[in-house]
Amino acid sequence: MIAMKAVVLKSFGGPESFELCDVPKPVPLAGQVLVRVHATSINPLDYQVRRGDYPDLVQLPAITGHDVSGVVEEVGPGVTTFSPGDEVWYTPQIFDGSGSYAEFHVAAENIIGKKPASLSHLEAASLTLVGGTAWEALIVRAALRVGESILVHGGAGGVGHVAIQLAKATGARVFTTVREANFEFARSLGADVIIDYEKEDYVDAIMRKTGSRGVDVVFDTIGGNTLSRSPDTLAQLGRVVTIVDIAQPQNVIQAWGKNASYHFVFTRQNRGKLDELSALIERGQLQPHVGAVYSLADIPLAHARLESPNNGVQGKIAIAVDPRLNS
């Protein structure tokens, strides 16, 4: 057996449920690509999986993780797009096979993209899932257009900091909610109006700053009572897009009077979104922000930090699977 290092989820629970192990190195089958993982990152989805939010979809023990930036090691029969040595990035198929907390990962050719040359592996790995999610939410589902306005909840977070940049690239006016400590960061991303959610009610702020018109789109990355309060910030024919699991029912009767539409997004993997993100990066309209870096062995610490309220991380927590990236 040819072995590799991987962080394995042995049971559902806290960060201590992970264990660094030697496991068999995967072998690419027809239509598959074997990638040496240089970097991955941590997402809320990762700790939701770890703590057992989706027990019927994850068979233990499991290698989890949802971002890959690395170099092609080997290709299976029939693969024509990639060759050994190519730098690539992608999100593994969610709930379908092993994840990215490992030295090697195998994936279908059609979900893999060429890594943007201007990004480091740490930066690229911090963008695949959140970038694809933001694209799906704003462009595909909300159909955000030039001249419209959008409220991005949680603009300093992993998805939020990408959404601000994507909305600006679309030509929208961007409102966002962040803590005061993140004002300068949000401003650097291109946010037009920044609201300190700890000191001001965002509904009052939006209506005051839009002359009571409201915004065209609300993008929810935080959950809570956002779905029930969002209609109060919407303009007529507004759209609400959420990426957060909502366990408790919420009353959205206010949306009826706005003729609003709601969209619930669970991102889908494909090369097309990665190529669109690459084009924005090449034009200088999108830059992922890595707020902290941990090693493969320290993934439990990275999970604990991301789960902590007010964790001080702007953008994403990246994982240097290749230890040279963390030196």
PDB file of N, CA and C in Angstrom, residues 83-131:
ATOM      1  N   SER A  83      -2.656  17.443 -17.595  1.00  0.00           N
ATOM      2  CA  SER A  83      -1.464  16.603 -17.641  1.00  0.00           C
ATOM      3  C   SER A  83      -0.720  16.752 -16.328  1.00  0.00           C
ATOM      4  N   PRO A  84       0.101  15.760 -15.963  1.00  0.00           N
ATOM      5  CA  PRO A  84       0.904  15.889 -14.744  1.00  0.00           C
ATOM      6  C   PRO A  84       1.717  17.180 -14.758  1.00  0.00           C
ATOM      7  N   GLY A  85       1.703  17.867 -13.603  1.00  0.00           N
ATOM      8  CA  GLY A  85       2.397  19.139 -13.480  1.00  0.00           C
ATOM      9  C   GLY A  85       1.502  20.352 -13.585  1.00  0.00           C
ATOM     10  N   ASP A  86       0.270  20.187 -14.088  1.00  0.00           N
ATOM     11  CA  ASP A  86      -0.663  21.320 -14.191  1.00  0.00           C
ATOM     12  C   ASP A  86      -1.114  21.764 -12.803  1.00  0.00           C
ATOM     13  N   GLU A  87      -1.172  23.068 -12.600  1.00  0.00           N
ATOM     14  CA  GLU A  87      -1.715  23.607 -11.359  1.00  0.00           C
ATOM     15  C   GLU A  87      -3.231  23.729 -11.496  1.00  0.00           C
ATOM     16  N   VAL A  88      -3.976  23.205 -10.541  1.00  0.00           N
ATOM     17  CA  VAL A  88      -5.437  23.153 -10.641  1.00  0.00           C
ATOM     18  C   VAL A  88      -6.085  23.586  -9.336  1.00  0.00           C
ATOM     19  N   TRP A  89      -7.397  23.886  -9.433  1.00  0.00           N
ATOM     20  CA  TRP A  89      -8.188  24.211  -8.246  1.00  0.00           C
ATOM     21  C   TRP A  89      -9.608  23.728  -8.466  1.00  0.00           C
ATOM     22  N   TYR A  90     -10.304  23.391  -7.381  1.00  0.00           N
ATOM     23  CA  TYR A  90     -11.678  22.908  -7.495  1.00  0.00           C
ATOM     24  C   TYR A  90     -12.258  22.635  -6.115  1.00  0.00           C
ATOM     25  N   THR A  91     -13.565  22.431  -6.094  1.00  0.00           N
ATOM     26  CA  THR A  91     -14.273  21.954  -4.909  1.00  0.00           C
ATOM     27  C   THR A  91     -14.642  20.493  -5.121  1.00  0.00           C
ATOM     28  N   PRO A  92     -14.229  19.586  -4.244  1.00  0.00           N
ATOM     29  CA  PRO A  92     -14.648  18.188  -4.386  1.00  0.00           C
ATOM     30  C   PRO A  92     -16.167  18.060  -4.360  1.00  0.00           C
ATOM     31  N   GLN A  93     -16.658  17.002  -4.973  1.00  0.00           N
ATOM     32  CA  GLN A  93     -18.098  16.758  -4.943  1.00  0.00           C
ATOM     33  C   GLN A  93     -18.557  16.614  -3.500  1.00  0.00           C
ATOM     34  N   ILE A  94     -19.489  17.468  -3.100  1.00  0.00           N
ATOM     35  CA  ILE A  94     -19.950  17.489  -1.716  1.00  0.00           C
ATOM     36  C   ILE A  94     -20.835  16.273  -1.433  1.00  0.00           C
ATOM     37  N   PHE A  95     -20.544  15.589  -0.345  1.00  0.00           N
ATOM     38  CA  PHE A  95     -21.255  14.378   0.079  1.00  0.00           C
ATOM     39  C   PHE A  95     -21.126  13.241  -0.939  1.00  0.00           C
ATOM     40  N   ASP A  96     -20.038  13.225  -1.694  1.00  0.00           N
ATOM     41  CA  ASP A  96     -19.853  12.170  -2.690  1.00  0.00           C
ATOM     42  C   ASP A  96     -18.358  11.870  -2.803  1.00  0.00           C
ATOM     43  N   GLY A  97     -17.869  11.010  -1.927  1.00  0.00           N
ATOM     44  CA  GLY A  97     -16.463  10.651  -1.947  1.00  0.00           C
ATOM     45  C   GLY A  97     -15.649  11.413  -0.918  1.00  0.00           C
ATOM     46  N   SER A  98     -14.344  11.151  -0.920  1.00  0.00           N
ATOM     47  CA  SER A  98     -13.445  11.764   0.058  1.00  0.00           C
ATOM     48  C   SER A  98     -13.252  13.249  -0.212  1.00  0.00           C
ATOM     49  N   GLY A  99     -12.888  13.957   0.876  1.00  0.00           N
ATOM     50  CA  GLY A  99     -12.651  15.384   0.774  1.00  0.00           C
ATOM     51  C   GLY A  99     -11.172  15.722   0.717  1.00  0.00           C
ATOM     52  N   SER A 100     -10.873  16.974   1.030  1.00  0.00           N
ATOM     53  CA  SER A 100      -9.559  17.546   0.721  1.00  0.00           C
ATOM     54  C   SER A 100      -8.581  17.619   1.885  1.00  0.00           C
ATOM     55  N   TYR A 101      -8.926  17.090   3.055  1.00  0.00           N
ATOM     56  CA  TYR A 101      -7.999  17.128   4.180  1.00  0.00           C
ATOM     57  C   TYR A 101      -6.993  15.987   4.054  1.00  0.00           C
ATOM     58  N   ALA A 102      -6.205  16.018   2.998  1.00  0.00           N
ATOM     59  CA  ALA A 102      -5.285  14.927   2.714  1.00  0.00           C
ATOM     60  C   ALA A 102      -4.201  15.401   1.754  1.00  0.00           C
ATOM     61  N   GLU A 103      -3.123  14.619   1.666  1.00  0.00           N
ATOM     62  CA  GLU A 103      -2.009  14.986   0.787  1.00  0.00           C
ATOM     63  C   GLU A 103      -2.339  14.788  -0.689  1.00  0.00           C
ATOM     64  N   PHE A 104      -3.289  13.889  -0.978  1.00  0.00           N
ATOM     65  CA  PHE A 104      -3.704  13.650  -2.353  1.00  0.00           C
ATOM     66  C   PHE A 104      -5.226  13.562  -2.419  1.00  0.00           C
ATOM     67  N   HIS A 105      -5.774  13.917  -3.574  1.00  0.00           N
ATOM     68  CA  HIS A 105      -7.219  13.835  -3.781  1.00  0.00           C
ATOM     69  C   HIS A 105      -7.479  13.460  -5.229  1.00  0.00           C
ATOM     70  N   VAL A 106      -8.495  12.645  -5.451  1.00  0.00           N
ATOM     71  CA  VAL A 106      -8.859  12.260  -6.806  1.00  0.00           C
ATOM     72  C   VAL A 106     -10.246  12.809  -7.115  1.00  0.00           C
ATOM     73  N   ALA A 107     -10.408  13.368  -8.321  1.00  0.00           N
ATOM     74  CA  ALA A 107     -11.682  13.999  -8.688  1.00  0.00           C
ATOM     75  C   ALA A 107     -11.959  13.811 -10.173  1.00  0.00           C
ATOM     76  N   ALA A 108     -13.230  13.961 -10.536  1.00  0.00           N
ATOM     77  CA  ALA A 108     -13.629  13.886 -11.937  1.00  0.00           C
ATOM     78  C   ALA A 108     -13.049  15.069 -12.705  1.00  0.00           C
ATOM     79  N   GLU A 109     -12.612  14.806 -13.913  1.00  0.00           N
ATOM     80  CA  GLU A 109     -11.989  15.840 -14.744  1.00  0.00           C
ATOM     81  C   GLU A 109     -12.877  17.058 -14.932  1.00  0.00           C
ATOM     82  N   ASN A 110     -14.195  16.855 -15.035  1.00  0.00           N
ATOM     83  CA  ASN A 110     -15.085  17.957 -15.430  1.00  0.00           C
ATOM     84  C   ASN A 110     -15.385  18.963 -14.325  1.00  0.00           C
ATOM     85  N   ILE A 111     -14.933  18.718 -13.080  1.00  0.00           N
ATOM     86  CA  ILE A 111     -15.156  19.720 -12.024  1.00  0.00           C
ATOM     87  C   ILE A 111     -13.880  20.495 -11.705  1.00  0.00           C
ATOM     88  N   ILE A 112     -12.795  20.171 -12.393  1.00  0.00           N
ATOM     89  CA  ILE A 112     -11.488  20.759 -12.097  1.00  0.00           C
ATOM     90  C   ILE A 112     -11.200  21.906 -13.053  1.00  0.00           C
ATOM     91  N   GLY A 113     -10.606  22.985 -12.524  1.00  0.00           N
ATOM     92  CA  GLY A 113     -10.222  24.122 -13.353  1.00  0.00           C
ATOM     93  C   GLY A 113      -8.733  24.394 -13.254  1.00  0.00           C
ATOM     94  N   LYS A 114      -8.208  25.142 -14.220  1.00  0.00           N
ATOM     95  CA  LYS A 114      -6.804  25.582 -14.178  1.00  0.00           C
ATOM     96  C   LYS A 114      -6.683  26.702 -13.134  1.00  0.00           C
ATOM     97  N   LYS A 115      -5.784  26.546 -12.191  1.00  0.00           N
ATOM     98  CA  LYS A 115      -5.606  27.555 -11.139  1.00  0.00           C
ATOM     99  C   LYS A 115      -5.136  28.872 -11.748  1.00  0.00           C
ATOM    100  N   PRO A 116      -5.753  29.986 -11.347  1.00  0.00           N
ATOM    101  CA  PRO A 116      -5.258  31.286 -11.815  1.00  0.00           C
ATOM    102  C   PRO A 116      -3.791  31.474 -11.433  1.00  0.00           C
ATOM    103  N   ALA A 117      -2.978  31.857 -12.399  1.00  0.00           N
ATOM    104  CA  ALA A 117      -1.538  31.952 -12.172  1.00  0.00           C
ATOM    105  C   ALA A 117      -1.180  33.002 -11.133  1.00  0.00           C
ATOM    106  N   SER A 118      -2.022  34.029 -11.012  1.00  0.00           N
ATOM    107  CA  SER A 118      -1.704  35.120 -10.086  1.00  0.00           C
ATOM    108  C   SER A 118      -1.989  34.786  -8.634  1.00  0.00           C
ATOM    109  N   LEU A 119      -2.680  33.682  -8.377  1.00  0.00           N
ATOM    110  CA  LEU A 119      -3.008  33.298  -7.002  1.00  0.00           C
ATOM    111  C   LEU A 119      -2.018  32.270  -6.479  1.00  0.00           C
ATOM    112  N   SER A 120      -1.666  32.403  -5.199  1.00  0.00           N
ATOM    113  CA  SER A 120      -0.920  31.345  -4.525  1.00  0.00           C
ATOM    114  C   SER A 120      -1.865  30.170  -4.275  1.00  0.00           C
ATOM    115  N   HIS A 121      -1.296  29.030  -3.911  1.00  0.00           N
ATOM    116  CA  HIS A 121      -2.150  27.881  -3.598  1.00  0.00           C
ATOM    117  C   HIS A 121      -3.041  28.173  -2.393  1.00  0.00           C
ATOM    118  N   LEU A 122      -2.525  28.890  -1.405  1.00  0.00           N
ATOM    119  CA  LEU A 122      -3.339  29.223  -0.237  1.00  0.00           C
ATOM    120  C   LEU A 122      -4.510  30.114  -0.635  1.00  0.00           C
ATOM    121  N   GLU A 123      -4.260  31.091  -1.494  1.00  0.00           N
ATOM    122  CA  GLU A 123      -5.336  31.976  -1.952  1.00  0.00           C
ATOM    123  C   GLU A 123      -6.346  31.213  -2.792  1.00  0.00           C
ATOM    124  N   ALA A 124      -5.865  30.379  -3.707  1.00  0.00           N
ATOM    125  CA  ALA A 124      -6.773  29.631  -4.578  1.00  0.00           C
ATOM    126  C   ALA A 124      -7.656  28.683  -3.776  1.00  0.00           C
ATOM    127  N   ALA A 125      -7.044  28.004  -2.799  1.00  0.00           N
ATOM    128  CA  ALA A 125      -7.820  27.061  -1.980  1.00  0.00           C
ATOM    129  C   ALA A 125      -8.860  27.767  -1.133  1.00  0.00           C
ATOM    130  N   SER A 126      -8.646  29.045  -0.849  1.00  0.00           N
ATOM    131  CA  SER A 126      -9.605  29.784  -0.023  1.00  0.00           C
ATOM    132  C   SER A 126     -10.795  30.278  -0.834  1.00  0.00           C
ATOM    133  N   LEU A 127     -10.767  30.060  -2.152  1.00  0.00           N
ATOM    134  CA  LEU A 127     -11.792  30.671  -3.007  1.00  0.00           C
ATOM    135  C   LEU A 127     -12.727  29.681  -3.684  1.00  0.00           C
ATOM    136  N   THR A 128     -12.342  28.420  -3.834  1.00  0.00           N
ATOM    137  CA  THR A 128     -13.126  27.537  -4.699  1.00  0.00           C
ATOM    138  C   THR A 128     -14.579  27.367  -4.229  1.00  0.00           C
ATOM    139  N   LEU A 129     -14.789  27.002  -2.973  1.00  0.00           N
ATOM    140  CA  LEU A 129     -16.164  26.799  -2.502  1.00  0.00           C
ATOM    141  C   LEU A 129     -16.896  28.120  -2.314  1.00  0.00           C
ATOM    142  N   VAL A 130     -16.267  29.071  -1.622  1.00  0.00           N
ATOM    143  CA  VAL A 130     -16.973  30.333  -1.362  1.00  0.00           C
ATOM    144  C   VAL A 130     -17.180  31.124  -2.649  1.00  0.00           C
ATOM    145  N   GLY A 131     -16.217  31.062  -3.556  1.00  0.00           N
ATOM    146  CA  GLY A 131     -16.377  31.760  -4.824  1.00  0.00           C
ATOM    147  C   GLY A 131     -17.490  31.167  -5.664  1.00  0.00           C
TER     148      GLY A 131
END
